[in-house]
C-alpha positions in Angstrom: -0.4 0.0 -0.1 1.8 3.4 -1.1 1.5 6.8 1.1 1.6 10.4 0.5 1.1 13.8 2.3 -2.1 13.9 4.5 -3.4 14.5 8.3 -1.0 16.0 10.4 -3.1 14.5 13.8 -3.6 10.7 13.9 -4.7 10.5 17.4 -2.8 10.1 20.8 0.3 8.6 20.9 2.3 6.7 24.1 5.5 9.0 24.3 7.3 6.7 26.4 7.4 4.1 23.6 9.2 3.1 20.6 5.9 3.3 18.2 5.9 5.6 15.2 2.1 6.4 13.6 2.5 6.1 9.9 0.1 7.8 7.6 -0.9 5.3 4.8 -1.4 7.6 1.4 -4.4 9.7 0.9 -5.0 10.8 -2.8 -5.4 14.6 -2.2 -6.0 16.6 0.9 -7.9 15.4 3.8 -9.3 16.7 7.4 -7.6 15.9 10.5 -9.4 12.9 12.0 -8.7 10.5 15.0 -11.5 7.8 13.6 -9.7 5.1 11.3 -11.2 3.1 8.8 -9.5 0.0 8.1 -10.4 -3.5 6.1 -11.0 -6.6 8.6 -11.6 -10.5 7.8 -14.1 -12.3 9.6 -13.8 -15.9 9.9 -17.4 -17.6 9.9 -17.7 -20.1 13.0 -19.9 -22.6 11.1 -17.6 -22.8 8.1 -14.3 -22.1 6.2 -15.9 -19.3 4.9 -14.0 -15.8 5.0 -15.5 -12.6 5.2 -13.9 -8.9 4.5 -15.2 -5.9 6.1 -14.7 -2.4 6.5 -14.9 -1.0 10.2 -14.2 2.4 11.6 -12.3 2.5 14.7 -10.7 5.1 16.9 -7.1 4.6 16.4 -6.0 4.3 20.2 -8.7 1.6 20.4 -8.1 -0.7 18.3 -7.6 -4.0 19.9 -7.3 -7.4 18.5 -10.9 -8.8 18.6 -11.2 -12.9 18.2 -13.8 -12.3 15.4 -11.5 -9.9 13.4 -8.6 -10.2 11.8 -6.7 -6.8 10.1 -5.7 -7.4 6.6 -2.7 -6.6 4.9 0.8 -6.3 6.2 3.2 -4.5 3.6 3.1 -0.6 4.1 4.3 2.0 2.9 4.0 5.7 4.1 4.8 9.2 5.9 5.5 9.1 9.8 3.2 11.7 11.5 4.4 11.2 14.8 6.4 9.1 17.1 7.0 8.2 20.8 10.2 9.7 22.8 12.2 6.5 22.5 12.0 6.3 18.8 15.6 7.0 17.6 15.6 5.9 14.0 12.5 8.4 12.8 11.1 11.5 13.0 7.8 12.9 11.6 7.8 13.4 8.0 10.2 10.7 7.2 9.2 8.6 4.1 9.1 4.7 5.1 8.3 1.6 4.1 7.9 -2.1 6.1 6.1 -5.2 7.1 3.5 -5.1 10.2 4.2 -7.8 12.4 2.0 -10.9 12.8 0.5 -9.7 16.1 -0.3 -6.1 14.6 -3.6 -4.9 15.9 -3.8 -2.5 13.2 -4.7 -3.2 9.9 -2.3 -2.5 7.0 -5.1 -1.5 4.7 -6.1 1.5 7.2 -5.8 5.3 7.0 -3.1 5.4 9.6 -1.2 2.4 11.8 1.0 2.3 14.6 4.2 0.3 14.4 7.1 -0.3 16.3 10.5 1.4 14.5 12.5 -2.3 14.1 9.6 -3.3 11.5 10.4 -0.2 9.2 13.4 1.2 7.0 13.7 4.8 5.3 12.2 4.9 2.1 14.3 6.4 -1.3 12.6 9.5 -2.6 12.8 8.0 -6.0 11.0 5.0 -5.4 7.3 5.0 -5.9 4.6 4.4 -2.8 3.2 1.4 -5.1 6.5 -0.2 -5.5 8.1 0.1 -2.1 4.8 -1.7 -0.3 4.3 -4.0 -3.3 7.9 -5.6 -3.6 9.2 -5.6 0.0 7.8 -8.6 1.0 8.8 -10.7 -2.1 12.2 -8.8 -1.5 12.2 -10.4 1.6 11.2 -13.9 0.5 13.6 -13.7 -2.2 16.9 -12.8 -0.1 15.9 -15.1 2.4 15.7 -18.0 -0.3 18.7 -16.9 -2.3 21.2 -16.0 0.1 20.6 -17.0 3.7 19.2 -20.3 3.0 21.1 -21.3 -0.5 23.9 -19.1 -0.2 23.8 -17.6 -3.7 27.3 -16.7 -5.5 28.6 -15.5 -9.1 28.2 -18.6 -11.3 25.6 -21.0 -9.7 22.9 -22.3 -11.6 19.4 -21.6 -10.0 16.3 -23.1 -10.9 13.0 -20.8 -10.1 10.0 -22.0 -10.3 7.0 -19.8 -12.0 9.3 -17.3 -12.6 6.8 -14.8 -13.7 4.9 -14.9 -10.4 5.4 -11.8 -8.1 7.9 -13.5 -6.1 9.6 -15.2 -9.0 10.2 -12.0 -11.0 12.0 -10.7 -7.9 14.0 -13.6 -7.2 15.1 -13.8 -10.9 16.3 -10.2 -10.9 18.3 -10.9 -7.4 19.9 -13.8 -8.7 21.0 -12.3 -12.2 22.4 -9.2 -10.6 24.5 -11.8 -8.1 26.1 -13.1 -11.9 23.8 -16.4 -11.2 22.8 -18.7 -14.6 19.0 -19.0 -14.3 16.6 -21.3 -15.6 12.5 -20.9 -15.2 9.5 -22.4 -15.8 6.3 -20.7 -16.9 2.8 -21.7 -16.5 1.0 -20.3 -19.7 2.4 -19.2 -23.0 1.8 -15.1 -21.3 4.3 -16.3 -18.8 6.8 -17.6 -21.3 6.9 -14.6 -23.5 7.3 -12.4 -20.4 10.0 -14.5 -19.3 11.7 -14.9 -22.5 11.5 -10.7 -22.4 13.7 -10.5 -19.5 17.5 -9.0 -19.7 19.7 -10.1 -18.7 17.9 -13.1 -20.5 17.2 -16.3 -18.9 19.4 -19.5 -19.7 16.3 -21.7 -20.6 12.3 -21.1 -20.2 10.5 -24.3 -19.7 6.9 -24.3 -20.5 5.0 -26.2 -18.2 1.5 -24.9 -19.4 0.6 -28.3 -21.3 1.8 -30.8 -18.5 4.1 -32.4 -21.1 7.7 -30.4 -20.3 10.3 -32.7 -18.5 11.6 -30.5 -16.0 14.2 -32.8 -14.6 15.2 -33.3 -17.7 15.8 -30.1 -19.4 17.7 -28.8 -16.1 20.2 -31.6 -16.5 20.6 -30.9 -20.4 21.2 -26.9 -20.0 23.9 -27.8 -17.1 25.8 -30.7 -18.9 24.1 -33.5 -16.7 25.6 -31.7 -13.6 22.1 -30.7 -12.1 21.3 -27.2 -10.4 22.9 -25.7 -7.9 19.7 -24.3 -6.4 16.2 -24.8 -6.6 13.2 -22.4 -5.6 9.9 -23.9 -5.8 6.4 -22.8 -6.0 5.2 -26.1 -4.6 5.6 -29.6 -5.5 3.4 -32.7 -6.2 3.9 -35.3 -3.4 1.6 -38.1 -4.2 1.1 -40.1 -7.1 -0.9 -39.0 -10.6 -4.5 -40.6 -9.0 -4.4 -38.3 -6.1 -2.9 -35.1 -7.0 -5.8 -32.3 -8.2 -5.7 -32.0 -12.1 -4.2 -28.1 -11.9 -1.5 -29.0 -9.7 -0.6 -32.2 -11.7 -0.2 -30.2 -14.7 1.7 -27.4 -13.1 4.2 -28.5 -10.7 7.1 -30.6 -10.6 6.8 -33.9 -8.6 9.1 -33.9 -5.5 11.5 -36.7 -7.2 11.7 -34.9 -10.3 13.3 -31.7 -7.6 15.7 -34.5 -6.4 17.1 -35.5 -9.6 17.6 -32.1 -11.1 19.6 -31.3 -7.6 23.1 -31.4 -8.4 25.8 -32.6 -5.8 25.8 -30.0 -3.1 22.8 -28.5 -4.4 20.2 -26.5 -2.0 16.2 -27.3 -2.6 14.4 -24.2 -1.1 10.7 -25.5 -0.7 7.6 -23.1 -0.2 5.6 -26.6 0.6 5.0 -26.4 4.3 3.8 -30.2 4.3 6.2 -31.7 1.9 6.9 -35.3 2.9 10.0 -37.1 2.3 10.2 -41.1 2.5 13.5 -42.8 3.3 14.9 -43.1 -0.3 14.3 -39.6 -1.0 16.0 -38.6 2.1 19.2 -41.3 0.9 19.2 -39.8 -2.3 19.8 -36.5 -0.8 22.3 -37.8 1.6 24.5 -39.0 -1.5 24.3 -35.7 -3.3 25.3 -33.9 -0.2 22.1 -31.7 -1.0 20.1 -30.0 1.8 16.3 -28.8 2.0 15.0 -25.5 3.5 11.5 -24.5 3.8 11.2 -20.9 2.9 9.2 -19.2 5.9 10.0 -15.3 5.7 7.9 -14.5 9.1 11.0 -16.4 11.1 13.0 -13.1 11.2 10.8 -11.7 13.6 10.3 -14.5 15.8 13.9 -13.6 17.7 15.3 -10.2 18.4 18.9 -12.1 17.5 17.7 -11.6 13.9 16.5 -8.3 14.0 20.0 -6.2 12.1 20.0 -9.1 9.5 16.0 -8.1 9.1 16.7 -4.6 8.9 19.8 -5.0 6.4 17.3 -6.9 4.1 14.5 -4.4 4.4 16.9 -1.4 3.4 18.6 -3.2 0.4 15.4 -3.9 -1.2 14.6 -0.6 -0.8 18.0 0.0 -2.4 17.6 -2.0 -5.4 14.2 -0.9 -6.0 16.2 2.9 -6.0 18.8 1.9 -8.7 16.2 -0.1 -11.2 17.9 -3.8 -9.7 14.3 -4.7 -8.8 11.6 -4.1 -11.5 8.2 -5.6 -9.9 5.4 -6.7 -12.2 2.1 -4.8 -10.5 -1.4 -4.4 -10.9 -2.8 -0.8 -11.4 -3.2 0.7 -7.7 -6.8 0.2 -6.1 -8.5 2.6 -4.2 -9.4 1.7 -0.6 -13.2 1.5 -1.7 -12.2 -1.3 -3.9 -10.2 -3.3 -1.3 -13.0 -5.6 -0.4 -13.6 -6.8 -3.7 -9.9 -7.4 -4.5 -9.3 -9.3 -1.2 -12.1 -11.9 -2.4 -10.6 -12.2 -5.7 -6.7 -12.5 -4.1 -8.4 -15.2 -1.9 -9.9 -17.2 -4.7 -6.1 -17.6 -6.6 -7.5 -15.4 -9.4 -4.5 -13.0 -9.7 -0.9 -13.0 -10.6 0.4 -9.6 -10.2 0.8 -8.1 -6.7 -2.1 -6.3 -5.7 -1.7 -2.5 -4.1 -3.8 -0.4 -2.4 -3.2 3.1 -2.6 -4.8 5.7 -0.4 
């Protein structure tokens, strides 16, 4: 979500805190107010259906209710006010960040309260929508390629679903570090998009028809050595009879990933329920390969990681500023359309990152 100058007051703030109040972008002038409108989701107690609702609350009275959960965590905005212990920011600073999992304020709100350790300065030349729309995928790409797989120049990297929001940023980061990139495309449009990438991708594997042999293509491209790093977008775990048709067509089997991994390779997976049988583990052992789970939320589970996390956020902003990261974003949408847009996102009907602009 992007931000721009808005009202200079957003309700009282505890002055002895390390919390800042950030104004989320309002297009044009807006009157001073203390009641904030935000988007929440509500899960029915009788079913798994999720309903999105707008609520107006006083900023100082926003407390987590068991029936309503805040929506939107990637934010970019202007600091309105700061607590007395805030040392990194002052009112008027342009910032971007990711709200923590336990945030009581929705990012889809006119103003939010956030601890300074979750924010970094936004470079002036970076657009609000780019900052909010890229920061999450930037963190995920850094986590996968730098911290979980130790990307370095000359390495070969397979990035599944390279035209996705995460895939796009991961490809650009891998190219920036001098890696050889192979990617998969889930449609003809995605294939054409990837073939236009500069620097060019070594090979684009079209999996849209369900007939592409991902393992064979990767082994051919690497002279039979296998790839050094794999960042998947999910994998098939079971036999053809036990998998949904869409997953069967677009995703490789876990055995394909193990086969195409090179000696000492790193497999970074987004498959949270990955199941490896003893023969799978034995094959990975023989290759000296590793499996790591991509969960970017772990950065905020321990204060020990705070310094590294802030360095990642700053580097993401820097690479946006220098043009290394060039995100594929849909046109920003106004707040009043956010409810409908979130319902579309929940149904996985959108490919590009959606950004709400105030």
